[in-house]
Short mmCIF file of C-alpha atoms and ligand atoms in Angstrom, two decimals:
data_model
loop_
_atom_site.label_atom_id
_atom_site.label_comp_id
_atom_site.label_asym_id
_atom_site.label_seq_id
_atom_site.Cartn_x
_atom_site.Cartn_y
_atom_site.Cartn_z
CA MET H 12 23.50 12.15 -7.21
CA ASN H 13 20.24 12.65 -9.12
CA ASN H 14 17.80 15.48 -8.37
CA SER H 15 15.00 14.16 -10.59
CA PRO H 16 11.75 13.40 -8.78
CA VAL H 17 10.49 10.02 -7.64
CA GLY H 18 7.08 9.09 -9.07
CA ILE H 19 4.41 7.48 -6.89
CA PHE H 20 1.04 6.26 -8.11
CA ASP H 21 -2.11 4.69 -6.76
CA SER H 22 -5.72 4.42 -7.89
CA GLY H 23 -6.48 7.31 -5.55
CA ILE H 24 -5.56 8.62 -2.12
CA GLY H 25 -4.32 5.32 -0.64
CA GLY H 26 -0.76 5.87 -1.78
CA ILE H 27 -0.55 9.13 0.15
CA SER H 28 0.13 6.99 3.22
CA VAL H 29 3.14 5.59 1.32
CA LEU H 30 4.21 9.05 0.16
CA ASN H 31 4.29 10.20 3.79
CA GLU H 32 6.52 7.30 4.75
CA CYS H 33 8.84 7.90 1.77
CA ARG H 34 9.15 11.59 2.66
CA SER H 35 10.10 10.82 6.23
CA VAL H 36 12.79 8.36 5.08
CA LEU H 37 13.96 10.54 2.16
CA PRO H 38 13.20 14.15 3.14
CA ARG H 39 15.41 15.71 0.42
CA GLU H 40 13.67 13.98 -2.49
CA ASN H 41 11.10 15.62 -4.75
CA PHE H 42 8.04 13.48 -5.42
CA ILE H 43 5.32 13.47 -8.05
CA TYR H 44 2.17 11.79 -6.74
CA LEU H 45 -0.30 10.53 -9.34
CA ALA H 46 -3.79 9.60 -8.11
CA ASP H 47 -5.68 7.83 -10.87
CA SER H 48 -8.99 8.85 -9.29
CA GLU H 49 -10.78 8.77 -12.64
CA ASN H 50 -10.32 5.00 -12.77
CA ALA H 51 -10.57 4.17 -9.04
CA PRO H 52 -11.16 1.72 -7.56
CA TYR H 53 -8.85 -0.79 -9.22
CA GLY H 54 -9.74 -3.63 -6.89
CA ASN H 55 -12.81 -4.94 -8.71
CA ARG H 56 -11.32 -4.65 -12.21
CA SER H 57 -9.86 -7.39 -14.38
CA ALA H 58 -6.13 -8.05 -14.43
CA ASP H 59 -5.90 -6.76 -18.03
CA GLU H 60 -7.57 -3.49 -17.09
CA ILE H 61 -5.35 -3.03 -14.03
CA LEU H 62 -2.22 -3.72 -16.06
CA ALA H 63 -3.25 -1.16 -18.71
CA LEU H 64 -4.03 1.45 -16.03
CA ALA H 65 -0.78 0.83 -14.15
CA ARG H 66 1.17 1.10 -17.40
CA ALA H 67 -0.55 4.40 -18.22
CA CYS H 68 0.34 5.74 -14.73
CA ALA H 69 3.96 4.68 -15.15
CA ASN H 70 4.12 6.32 -18.59
CA THR H 71 2.70 9.60 -17.28
CA LEU H 72 5.31 9.63 -14.52
CA LEU H 73 8.10 8.74 -16.95
CA SER H 74 7.07 11.63 -19.19
CA ARG H 75 7.77 13.86 -16.15
CA GLY H 76 11.32 12.55 -15.92
CA VAL H 77 11.09 10.46 -12.75
CA LYS H 78 14.15 8.45 -11.68
CA ALA H 79 12.16 5.69 -9.92
CA ILE H 80 8.52 4.69 -9.57
CA VAL H 81 6.70 3.48 -6.48
CA ALA H 82 3.52 1.54 -7.24
CA ALA H 83 1.87 2.57 -3.96
CA CYS H 84 -0.90 0.12 -4.57
CA ASN H 85 -0.95 -3.55 -3.58
CA THR H 86 -3.44 -4.28 -6.36
CA ALA H 87 -1.33 -2.74 -9.15
CA THR H 88 1.81 -4.38 -7.73
CA SER H 89 0.34 -7.88 -7.58
CA VAL H 90 -1.11 -7.62 -11.09
CA ALA H 91 1.40 -5.50 -12.98
CA ALA H 92 4.80 -5.15 -11.29
CA ALA H 93 6.50 -8.05 -13.08
CA ALA H 94 5.24 -6.97 -16.53
CA LEU H 95 6.11 -3.31 -15.95
CA ARG H 96 9.64 -4.16 -14.80
CA GLN H 97 10.29 -5.85 -18.14
CA THR H 98 9.84 -2.60 -20.04
CA LEU H 99 10.70 0.19 -17.60
CA ASP H 100 14.18 1.65 -17.63
CA VAL H 101 13.81 3.03 -14.09
CA PRO H 102 13.41 0.92 -10.94
CA LEU H 103 9.89 0.05 -9.81
CA ILE H 104 9.23 -0.43 -6.11
CA GLY H 105 5.99 -2.22 -5.28
CA LEU H 106 3.77 -2.67 -2.25
CA GLU H 107 3.10 -6.10 -0.81
CA PRO H 108 0.92 -7.18 2.07
CA ALA H 109 3.18 -7.32 5.14
CA ILE H 110 2.77 -11.04 5.83
CA LYS H 111 6.42 -11.58 6.80
CA PRO H 112 6.48 -9.22 9.82
CA ALA H 113 3.04 -10.49 10.83
CA TYR H 114 4.37 -14.05 10.69
CA GLU H 115 7.27 -13.11 12.94
CA HIS H 116 4.96 -11.61 15.57
CA CYS H 117 1.74 -13.59 15.29
CA LYS H 118 2.58 -16.92 13.66
CA ASP H 119 0.30 -19.11 15.79
CA LYS H 120 -2.19 -16.44 16.66
CA GLU H 121 -5.20 -15.61 14.51
CA THR H 122 -4.34 -12.94 11.94
CA LEU H 123 -6.58 -11.30 9.34
CA LEU H 124 -5.41 -10.02 5.99
CA LEU H 125 -7.60 -7.43 4.31
CA CYS H 126 -7.00 -6.76 0.61
CA THR H 127 -8.89 -5.99 -2.58
CA ALA H 128 -10.69 -8.71 -4.52
CA ALA H 129 -8.20 -8.34 -7.39
CA THR H 130 -5.16 -8.75 -5.11
CA SER H 131 -6.61 -11.89 -3.53
CA LYS H 132 -6.87 -13.60 -6.95
CA GLN H 133 -3.32 -12.94 -8.17
CA GLU H 134 -0.76 -15.73 -8.43
CA LYS H 135 1.89 -13.47 -6.83
CA PHE H 136 -0.34 -13.01 -3.79
CA ILE H 137 -1.39 -16.67 -3.61
CA ASN H 138 2.27 -17.74 -3.70
CA LEU H 139 3.17 -15.24 -0.98
CA VAL H 140 0.42 -16.63 1.26
CA LYS H 141 1.62 -20.20 0.52
CA GLU H 142 5.12 -19.29 1.72
CA TYR H 143 3.63 -18.75 5.17
CA GLY H 144 1.32 -21.77 4.98
CA ASP H 145 1.77 -22.69 8.65
CA MET H 146 0.43 -19.34 9.78
CA ASN H 147 -3.06 -18.93 11.29
CA LEU H 148 -4.11 -16.50 8.57
CA SER H 149 -7.57 -15.64 7.18
CA ILE H 150 -7.91 -13.61 3.99
CA LEU H 151 -10.77 -11.11 3.91
CA PRO H 152 -11.15 -9.64 0.40
CA GLN H 153 -13.01 -6.31 0.53
CA LYS H 154 -15.09 -5.32 -2.46
CA HIS H 155 -16.08 -1.79 -1.54
CA LEU H 156 -13.72 -0.68 1.22
CA ALA H 157 -11.21 1.29 -0.87
CA ALA H 158 -14.01 3.26 -2.57
CA TYR H 159 -15.64 3.86 0.82
CA ILE H 160 -12.38 5.23 2.28
CA GLU H 161 -11.77 7.32 -0.84
CA LYS H 162 -15.18 8.93 -0.29
CA ASN H 163 -15.16 9.24 3.50
CA ILE H 164 -11.52 9.97 4.32
CA GLY H 165 -12.31 13.20 6.19
CA ASP H 166 -15.33 11.83 8.04
CA GLY H 167 -14.25 10.25 11.34
CA ASN H 168 -17.73 8.89 12.12
CA ALA H 169 -17.97 7.12 8.76
CA MET H 170 -14.48 5.64 9.23
CA ARG H 171 -15.44 4.50 12.75
CA LYS H 172 -18.67 2.94 11.46
CA ILE H 173 -16.98 0.84 8.76
CA THR H 174 -14.26 -0.26 11.20
CA GLU H 175 -16.92 -1.50 13.62
CA GLU H 176 -18.75 -3.32 10.82
CA ILE H 177 -15.61 -5.15 9.72
CA PHE H 178 -14.23 -6.08 13.14
CA ARG H 179 -17.39 -6.40 15.29
CA ASP H 180 -17.22 -10.20 15.37
CA LYS H 181 -13.41 -10.37 15.18
CA THR H 182 -12.35 -8.88 18.48
CA HIS H 183 -10.42 -12.08 19.35
CA VAL H 184 -7.79 -11.68 16.57
CA SER H 185 -4.16 -10.90 17.39
CA GLY H 186 -2.96 -9.47 14.08
CA ILE H 187 -4.38 -7.41 11.21
CA ILE H 188 -2.55 -6.97 7.91
CA LEU H 189 -3.70 -3.98 5.86
CA GLY H 190 -3.03 -5.25 2.33
CA CYS H 191 -4.28 -2.16 0.50
CA THR H 192 -2.80 1.29 0.92
CA HIS H 193 -6.26 2.85 1.32
CA TYR H 194 -6.89 0.72 4.40
CA VAL H 195 -3.88 2.26 6.19
CA PHE H 196 -6.11 5.29 6.85
CA LEU H 197 -8.24 3.03 9.08
CA LYS H 198 -5.32 2.43 11.45
CA PRO H 199 -6.29 5.00 14.11
CA PHE H 200 -9.89 3.78 14.03
CA ILE H 201 -8.84 0.13 14.36
CA ALA H 202 -6.62 1.12 17.29
CA GLU H 203 -9.53 2.97 18.87
CA PHE H 204 -11.91 0.05 18.28
CA PHE H 205 -9.58 -2.57 19.78
CA GLY H 206 -8.52 -0.26 22.60
CA LYS H 207 -4.99 -1.62 22.86
CA CYS H 208 -2.52 -1.94 20.00
CA GLY H 209 1.00 -3.30 19.80
CA ASN H 210 2.41 -5.30 22.69
CA GLY H 211 -0.41 -6.95 24.56
CA GLY H 212 -3.00 -5.69 22.09
CA VAL H 213 -3.84 -6.22 18.44
CA MET H 214 -0.86 -5.83 16.09
CA ILE H 215 -1.46 -3.89 12.85
CA PHE H 216 0.84 -4.40 9.86
CA ASP H 217 1.21 -2.62 6.53
CA GLY H 218 3.84 -2.57 3.80
CA ASN H 219 4.52 1.17 3.75
CA ALA H 220 7.70 1.35 5.83
CA GLY H 221 9.17 -1.60 3.91
CA ALA H 222 8.51 0.09 0.57
CA ALA H 223 10.08 3.37 1.73
CA ARG H 224 13.17 1.51 2.98
CA ARG H 225 13.40 -0.35 -0.32
CA LEU H 226 13.18 2.93 -2.27
CA LYS H 227 16.01 4.37 -0.20
CA ALA H 228 18.13 1.25 -0.71
CA VAL H 229 17.55 1.26 -4.48
CA LEU H 230 18.41 4.97 -4.85
CA THR H 231 21.45 4.61 -2.61
CA LYS H 232 22.77 1.61 -4.50
CA SER H 233 22.50 3.37 -7.87
CA ASP H 234 23.97 6.59 -6.45
CA ALA H 235 20.72 8.38 -7.34
CA LEU H 236 19.83 10.11 -4.06
CA ALA H 237 18.95 13.79 -4.36
CA GLU H 238 21.42 16.33 -3.10
CA ARG H 239 19.72 19.48 -1.88
CA THR H 240 19.79 21.33 1.40
CA GLU H 241 16.08 22.12 1.62
CA ARG H 242 13.21 19.67 2.09
CA GLY H 243 11.96 18.14 -1.15
CA ALA H 244 8.67 19.21 -2.75
CA VAL H 245 5.61 17.22 -3.80
CA GLU H 246 3.61 17.75 -6.97
CA PHE H 247 0.16 16.14 -7.18
CA ILE H 248 -1.43 14.98 -10.41
N1 DGL V 301 -4.84 1.36 -2.83
C1 DGL V 301 -4.91 0.22 -3.64
C2 DGL V 301 -4.25 -1.01 -3.09
O1 DGL V 301 -3.29 -0.86 -2.34
C3 DGL V 301 -6.06 0.03 -4.58
C4 DGL V 301 -7.45 0.12 -4.06
C5 DGL V 301 -8.45 0.10 -5.18
O2 DGL V 301 -8.36 0.98 -6.05
O3 DGL V 301 -9.30 -0.80 -5.18
O4 DGL V 301 -4.61 -2.12 -3.39
#
């Protein structure tokens, strides 16, 4: 048993979609959510910059006594997870584009993967895509989408507009992988745009549920789950 909080970080609000998933899987845990809004977006930065920023986020969370860290950011994970794991003395759970489940459902059907420019250039990402080389997959790096969502999160019309711009000429696709945690906030607008989602409609994939399950497995294995009767709290930095 360990009642210390779990730290979660992202360049901004994207990771809140991961936080929500983690809280539903682990309702008794306390979380500290760090949004590095000052340095957002990460997606157009160099790998060195992203590594330095991710390390600074991890250090801030460690100084708050976290027992595990979730890098709720595909960009930070693809650039920095391996390097961070070498020095951290708490487990680090990362976010990866959900290609595997998409492969299982849409292997021969046209699938789009949206991610940041930085993610699309990383060796980790390129190797992951190669693993599923026989899939009908197109990568669509997005230069400004995370910043746009960060700015327009509460504005349904703006979210609808950008969704239409991205998918206007892609209505024939069967699968969409949201490879950036910010993009998960587009889900309801993508569903609205395509009309039918899931079976018989477009399938939308993200890595959030997988990361939350992994966090639970890691805490369970190391006997570090929180033990409290009330629901856990969240602190935002
Ligand atoms: N939310 C992030 C991701 O999952 C980063 C977006 C950005 O800052 O460009 O990649």
